[in-house]
Coordinates of C-alpha atoms in Angstrom, one line a residue:
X20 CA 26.4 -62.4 -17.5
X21 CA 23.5 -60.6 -15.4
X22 CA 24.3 -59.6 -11.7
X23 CA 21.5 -61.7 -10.4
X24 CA 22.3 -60.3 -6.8
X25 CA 21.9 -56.5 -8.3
X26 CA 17.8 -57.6 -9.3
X27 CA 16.6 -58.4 -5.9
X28 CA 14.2 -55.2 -5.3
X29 CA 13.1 -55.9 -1.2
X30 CA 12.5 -53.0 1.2
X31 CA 13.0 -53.7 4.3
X32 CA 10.6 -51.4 6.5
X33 CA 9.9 -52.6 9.7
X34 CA 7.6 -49.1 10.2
X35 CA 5.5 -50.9 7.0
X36 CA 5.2 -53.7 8.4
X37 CA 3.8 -52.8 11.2
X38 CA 1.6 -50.5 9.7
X39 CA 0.3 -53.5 7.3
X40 CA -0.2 -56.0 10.5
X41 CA -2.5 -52.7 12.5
X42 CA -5.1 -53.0 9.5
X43 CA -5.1 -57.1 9.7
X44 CA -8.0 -58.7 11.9
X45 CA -5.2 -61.7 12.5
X46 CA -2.1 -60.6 11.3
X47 CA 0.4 -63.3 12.4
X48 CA 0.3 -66.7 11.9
X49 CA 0.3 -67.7 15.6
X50 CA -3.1 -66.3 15.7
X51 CA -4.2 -67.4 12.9
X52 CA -3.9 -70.8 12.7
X53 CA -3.9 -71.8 15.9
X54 CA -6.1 -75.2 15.3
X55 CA -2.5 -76.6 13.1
X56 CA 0.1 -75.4 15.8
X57 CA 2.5 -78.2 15.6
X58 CA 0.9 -80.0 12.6
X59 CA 4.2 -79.6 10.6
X60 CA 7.0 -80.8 13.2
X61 CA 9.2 -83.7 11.6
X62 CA 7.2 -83.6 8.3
X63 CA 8.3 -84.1 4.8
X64 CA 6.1 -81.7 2.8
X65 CA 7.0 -81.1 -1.3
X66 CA 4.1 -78.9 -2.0
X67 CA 6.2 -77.8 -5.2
X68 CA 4.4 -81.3 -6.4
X69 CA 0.8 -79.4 -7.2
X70 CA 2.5 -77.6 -10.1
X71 CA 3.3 -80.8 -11.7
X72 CA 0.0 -82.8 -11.2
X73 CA -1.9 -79.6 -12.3
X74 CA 0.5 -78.7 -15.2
X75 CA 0.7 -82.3 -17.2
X76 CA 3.4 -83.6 -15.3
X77 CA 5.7 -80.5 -15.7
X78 CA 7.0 -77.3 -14.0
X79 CA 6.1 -74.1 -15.1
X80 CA 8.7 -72.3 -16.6
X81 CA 8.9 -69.1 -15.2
X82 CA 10.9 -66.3 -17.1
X83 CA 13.6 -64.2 -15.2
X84 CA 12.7 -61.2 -13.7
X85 CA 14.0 -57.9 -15.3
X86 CA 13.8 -55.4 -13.1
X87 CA 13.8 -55.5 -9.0
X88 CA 10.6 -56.4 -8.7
X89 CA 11.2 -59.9 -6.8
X90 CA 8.6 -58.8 -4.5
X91 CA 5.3 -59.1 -7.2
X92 CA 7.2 -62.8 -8.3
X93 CA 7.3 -63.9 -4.8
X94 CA 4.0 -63.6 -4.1
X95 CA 2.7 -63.7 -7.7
X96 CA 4.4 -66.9 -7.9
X97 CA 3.0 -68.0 -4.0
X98 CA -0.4 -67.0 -5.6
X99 CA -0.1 -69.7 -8.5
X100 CA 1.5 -72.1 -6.2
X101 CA -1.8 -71.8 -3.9
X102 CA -4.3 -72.0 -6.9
X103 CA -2.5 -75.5 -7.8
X104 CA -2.4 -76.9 -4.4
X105 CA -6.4 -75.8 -4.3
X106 CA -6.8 -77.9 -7.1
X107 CA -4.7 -81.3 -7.0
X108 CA -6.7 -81.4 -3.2
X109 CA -9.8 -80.3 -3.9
X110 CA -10.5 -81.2 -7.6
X111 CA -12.0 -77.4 -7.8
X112 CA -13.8 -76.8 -11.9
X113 CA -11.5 -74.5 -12.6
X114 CA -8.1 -74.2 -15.0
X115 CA -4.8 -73.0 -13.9
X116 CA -3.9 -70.1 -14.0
X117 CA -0.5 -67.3 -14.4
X118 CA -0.9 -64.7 -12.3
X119 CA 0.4 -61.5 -13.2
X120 CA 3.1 -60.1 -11.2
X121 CA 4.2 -56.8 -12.7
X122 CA 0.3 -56.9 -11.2
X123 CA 1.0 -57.8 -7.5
X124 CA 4.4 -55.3 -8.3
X125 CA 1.9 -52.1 -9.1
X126 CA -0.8 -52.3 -6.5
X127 CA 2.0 -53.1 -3.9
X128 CA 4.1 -50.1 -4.3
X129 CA 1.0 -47.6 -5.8
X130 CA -1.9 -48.7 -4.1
X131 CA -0.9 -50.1 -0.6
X132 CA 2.7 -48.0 -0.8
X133 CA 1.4 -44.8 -2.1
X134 CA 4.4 -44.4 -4.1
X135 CA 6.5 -44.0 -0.6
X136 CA 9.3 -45.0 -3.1
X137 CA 9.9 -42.7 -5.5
X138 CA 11.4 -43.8 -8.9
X139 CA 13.3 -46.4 -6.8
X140 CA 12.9 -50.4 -7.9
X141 CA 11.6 -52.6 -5.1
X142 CA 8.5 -53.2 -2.6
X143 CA 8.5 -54.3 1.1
X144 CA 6.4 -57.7 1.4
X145 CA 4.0 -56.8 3.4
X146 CA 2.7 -54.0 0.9
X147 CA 2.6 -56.8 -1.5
X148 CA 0.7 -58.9 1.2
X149 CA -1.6 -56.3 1.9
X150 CA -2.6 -56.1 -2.3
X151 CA -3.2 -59.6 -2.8
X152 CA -5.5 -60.0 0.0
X153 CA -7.4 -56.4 0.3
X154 CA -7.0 -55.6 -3.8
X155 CA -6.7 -58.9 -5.4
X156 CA -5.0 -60.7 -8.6
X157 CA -5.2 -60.8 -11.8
X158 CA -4.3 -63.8 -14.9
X159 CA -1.4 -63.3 -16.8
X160 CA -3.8 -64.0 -19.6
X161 CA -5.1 -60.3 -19.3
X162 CA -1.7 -58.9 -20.0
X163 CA 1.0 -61.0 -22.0
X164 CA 4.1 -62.5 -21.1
X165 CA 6.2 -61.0 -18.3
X166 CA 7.7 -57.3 -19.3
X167 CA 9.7 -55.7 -17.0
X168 CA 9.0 -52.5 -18.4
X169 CA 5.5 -53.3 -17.6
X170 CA 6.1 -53.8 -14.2
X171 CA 8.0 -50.7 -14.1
X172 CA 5.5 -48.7 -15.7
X173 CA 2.7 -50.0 -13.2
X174 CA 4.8 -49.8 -10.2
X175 CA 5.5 -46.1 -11.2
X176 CA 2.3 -44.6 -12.5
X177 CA -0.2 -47.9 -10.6
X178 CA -2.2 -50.2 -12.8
X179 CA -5.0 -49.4 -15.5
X180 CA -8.3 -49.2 -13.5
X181 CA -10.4 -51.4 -15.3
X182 CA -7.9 -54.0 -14.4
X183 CA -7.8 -53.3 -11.0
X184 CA -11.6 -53.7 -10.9
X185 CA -10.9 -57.3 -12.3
X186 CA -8.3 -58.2 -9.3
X187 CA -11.3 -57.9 -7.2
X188 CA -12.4 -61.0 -8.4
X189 CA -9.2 -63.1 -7.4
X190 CA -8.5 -62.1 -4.0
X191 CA -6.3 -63.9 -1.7
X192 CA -8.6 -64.4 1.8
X193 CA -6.3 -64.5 4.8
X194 CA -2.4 -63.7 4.9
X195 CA -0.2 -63.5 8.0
X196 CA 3.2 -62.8 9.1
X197 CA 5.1 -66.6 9.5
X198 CA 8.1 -65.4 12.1
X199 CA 9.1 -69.0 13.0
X200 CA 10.7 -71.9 11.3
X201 CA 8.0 -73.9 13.1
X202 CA 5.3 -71.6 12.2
X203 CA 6.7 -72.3 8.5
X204 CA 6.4 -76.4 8.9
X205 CA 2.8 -76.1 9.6
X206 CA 1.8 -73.8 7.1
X207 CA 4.0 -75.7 4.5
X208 CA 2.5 -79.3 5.8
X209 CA -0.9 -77.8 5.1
X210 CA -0.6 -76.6 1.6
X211 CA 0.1 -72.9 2.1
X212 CA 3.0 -71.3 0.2
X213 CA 5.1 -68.7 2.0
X214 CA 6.6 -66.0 0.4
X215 CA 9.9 -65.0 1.8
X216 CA 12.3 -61.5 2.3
X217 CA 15.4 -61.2 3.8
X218 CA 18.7 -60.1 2.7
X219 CA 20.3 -63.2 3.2
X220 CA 22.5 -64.2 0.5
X221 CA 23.1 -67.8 -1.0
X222 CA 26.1 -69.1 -3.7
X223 CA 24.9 -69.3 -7.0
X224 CA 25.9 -73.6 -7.1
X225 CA 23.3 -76.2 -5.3
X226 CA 25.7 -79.0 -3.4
X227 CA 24.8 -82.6 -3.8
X228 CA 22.2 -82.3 -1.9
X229 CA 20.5 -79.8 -3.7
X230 CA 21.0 -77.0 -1.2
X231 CA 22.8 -73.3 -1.2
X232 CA 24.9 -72.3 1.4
X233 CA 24.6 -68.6 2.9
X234 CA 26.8 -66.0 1.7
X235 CA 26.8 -62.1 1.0
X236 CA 23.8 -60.3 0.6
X237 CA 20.6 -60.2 -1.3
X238 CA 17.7 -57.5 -0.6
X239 CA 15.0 -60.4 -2.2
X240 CA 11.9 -62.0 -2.0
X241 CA 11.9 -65.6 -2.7
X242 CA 9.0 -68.2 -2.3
X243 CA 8.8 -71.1 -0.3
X244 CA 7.4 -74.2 -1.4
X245 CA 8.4 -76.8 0.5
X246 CA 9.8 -78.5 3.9
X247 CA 12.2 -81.4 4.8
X248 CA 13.1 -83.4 7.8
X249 CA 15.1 -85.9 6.4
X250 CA 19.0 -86.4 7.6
X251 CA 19.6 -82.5 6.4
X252 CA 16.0 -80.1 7.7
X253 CA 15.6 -77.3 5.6
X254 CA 13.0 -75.3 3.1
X255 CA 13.3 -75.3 -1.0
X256 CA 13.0 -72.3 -1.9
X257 CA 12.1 -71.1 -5.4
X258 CA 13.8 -68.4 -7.1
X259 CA 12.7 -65.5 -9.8
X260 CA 16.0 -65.8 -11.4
X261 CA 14.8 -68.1 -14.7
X262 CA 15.4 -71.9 -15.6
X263 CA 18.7 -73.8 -14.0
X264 CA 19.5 -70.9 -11.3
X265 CA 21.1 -71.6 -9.3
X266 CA 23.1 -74.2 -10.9
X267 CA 24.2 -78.3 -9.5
X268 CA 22.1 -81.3 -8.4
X269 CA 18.7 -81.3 -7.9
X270 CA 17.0 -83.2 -4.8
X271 CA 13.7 -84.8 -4.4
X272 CA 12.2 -83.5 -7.6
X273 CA 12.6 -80.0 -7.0
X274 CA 12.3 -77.3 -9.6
X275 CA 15.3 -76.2 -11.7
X276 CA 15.1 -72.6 -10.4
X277 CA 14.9 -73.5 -6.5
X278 CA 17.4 -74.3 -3.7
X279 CA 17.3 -76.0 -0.7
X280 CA 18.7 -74.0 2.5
X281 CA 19.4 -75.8 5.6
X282 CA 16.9 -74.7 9.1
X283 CA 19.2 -72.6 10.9
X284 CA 19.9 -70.1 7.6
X285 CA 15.9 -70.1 7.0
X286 CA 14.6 -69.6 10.7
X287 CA 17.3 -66.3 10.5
X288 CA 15.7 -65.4 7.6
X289 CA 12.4 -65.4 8.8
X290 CA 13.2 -63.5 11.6
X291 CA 13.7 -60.8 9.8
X292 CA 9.4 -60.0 9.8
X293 CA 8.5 -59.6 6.4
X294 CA 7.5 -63.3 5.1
X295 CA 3.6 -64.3 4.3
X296 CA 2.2 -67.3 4.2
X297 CA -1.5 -67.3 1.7
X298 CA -4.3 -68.7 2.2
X299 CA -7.5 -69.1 0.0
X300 CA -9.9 -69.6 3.1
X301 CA -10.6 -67.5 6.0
X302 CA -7.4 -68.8 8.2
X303 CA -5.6 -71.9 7.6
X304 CA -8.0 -74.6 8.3
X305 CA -6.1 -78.3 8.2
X306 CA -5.8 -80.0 5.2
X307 CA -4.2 -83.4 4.4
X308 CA -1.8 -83.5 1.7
X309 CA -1.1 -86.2 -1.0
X310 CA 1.5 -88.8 -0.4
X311 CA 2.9 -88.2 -3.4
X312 CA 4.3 -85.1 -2.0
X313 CA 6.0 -86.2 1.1
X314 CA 9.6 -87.8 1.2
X315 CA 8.5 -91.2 1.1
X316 CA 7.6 -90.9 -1.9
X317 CA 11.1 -90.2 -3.3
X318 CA 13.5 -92.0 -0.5

């Protein structure tokens, strides 16, 4: 059986970081979207549901990462996650899309981390924040099915330049650092997907409840995609780790390969400066999400 726990592939850099958030014009989420401060407190918000309504009623099904790249899946993944909520709300002309993370993986560690890494696996978040936003994307389309030896290759020797010409085309517009639990409710409770690093740990076995409890230590990047504040708070998170990982009961519809991790455990992660939340607009204006995706729906 694969070490999962062996493939996470996070840096943690705090010097990075903070050389990332000098070259943002509003580099946390505080001051960035200030005009939804408290929009998320005591809301249910299941943005996970845009996948669905944009993907005929199912998940996508993600493949297992290879290598410890976690990093270009988080926020590759938190990229497709965005383009869906975009169009379940706003009905945009345009087809889903993949989006390529051994791409995000590449111009994160070449491009933004001028290969500070060596021939080391793994990226700090904020490099791969920086890419998506100042570099841009590109569709899975343009490259075939996930390869880990892709995403080595590319986060070794960077991406072909024609393609990086083409992720200027599919830029993310505003990212900031979400340092807050709270700060994570109103960006979740406004459609806006937060990418996560920490090296908290988690069993491999959801409860009845659908949630993970904390234990040992991951170096990961995670995504999440969605909030609770039912009789048990806490965030889903979704996982790079392939279909029906972890393992147990699912709760209020959630993916196969997420988990749900009480407050407490996700505020701590967060603390730890290196999660992003994505935003297709310049800031995070407020935007009203369906009913569908809120507990209600599934009580």
């Amino acid at each position: 059986m694969i070490d999962f726990a062996k493939l996470g592939g996070w840096v943690d850099q705090p010097e990075s970081v903070q050389e990332v958030l000098a070259q943002m014009p509003r580099p946390t989420f505080t001051s960035a979207a200030p005009r939804i401060s408290g929009a998320g407190a005591g809301k249910t918000s299941l943005i996970y549901k845009a996948w669905k309504d944009v993907n005929g009623g199912s998940y996508v099904a993600y493949p297992a990462q290879t290598i410890g790249d976690c990093v270009g899946h988080g926020f590759g993944r938190g990229v497709d996650l965005l383009s869906a909520v975009d169009i379940a709300l706003h009905g945009k002309p345009m087809r889903y899309e993949e989006t390529s993370t051994e791409a995000v993986y590449g111009l994160a560690r070449v491009q933004v981390g001028e290969r500070r890494l060596g021939n080391e696996d793994g990226a700090v978040g904020a490099w791969a924040a920086r890419a998506v936003s100042t570099i841009g994307t590109i569709a899975r389309d343009l490259v075939g099915p996930y390869d880990g030896r892709r995403s080595k290759i590319w986060g070794y020797q960077g991406m072909p330049e024609e393609l990086v010409a083409k992720a200027a085309e599919h830029r993310v517009r505003t990212v900031s650092l979400v340092q807050t639990y709270e700060e994570l409710e109103d960006a979740i409770a406004n459609g806006y997907p937060v990418p996560v690093c920490s090296t908290q740990g988690f069993t491999m076995e959801r409860d009845a409840d659908g949630f993970c409890a904390p234990r040992g230590t991951w170096a990961h990047c995670m995504l999440i995609v969605g909030v609770r504040n039912d009789a048990r708070p806490g965030a889903c998170i979704f996982q790079s780790w392939g279909p029906n990982v972890p393992s147990g009961p699912l709760s209020l519809d959630q993916p196969d390969n997420s988990f749900w991790v009480d407050r407490d455990v996700v505020a701590r992660m967060l603390a730890m400066r290196d999660s992003w939340a994505l935003s297709r607009f310049d800031g995070y204006p407020a935007r009203e999400l369906p009913a569908s995706w809120t507990y209600a729906a599934f009580a």
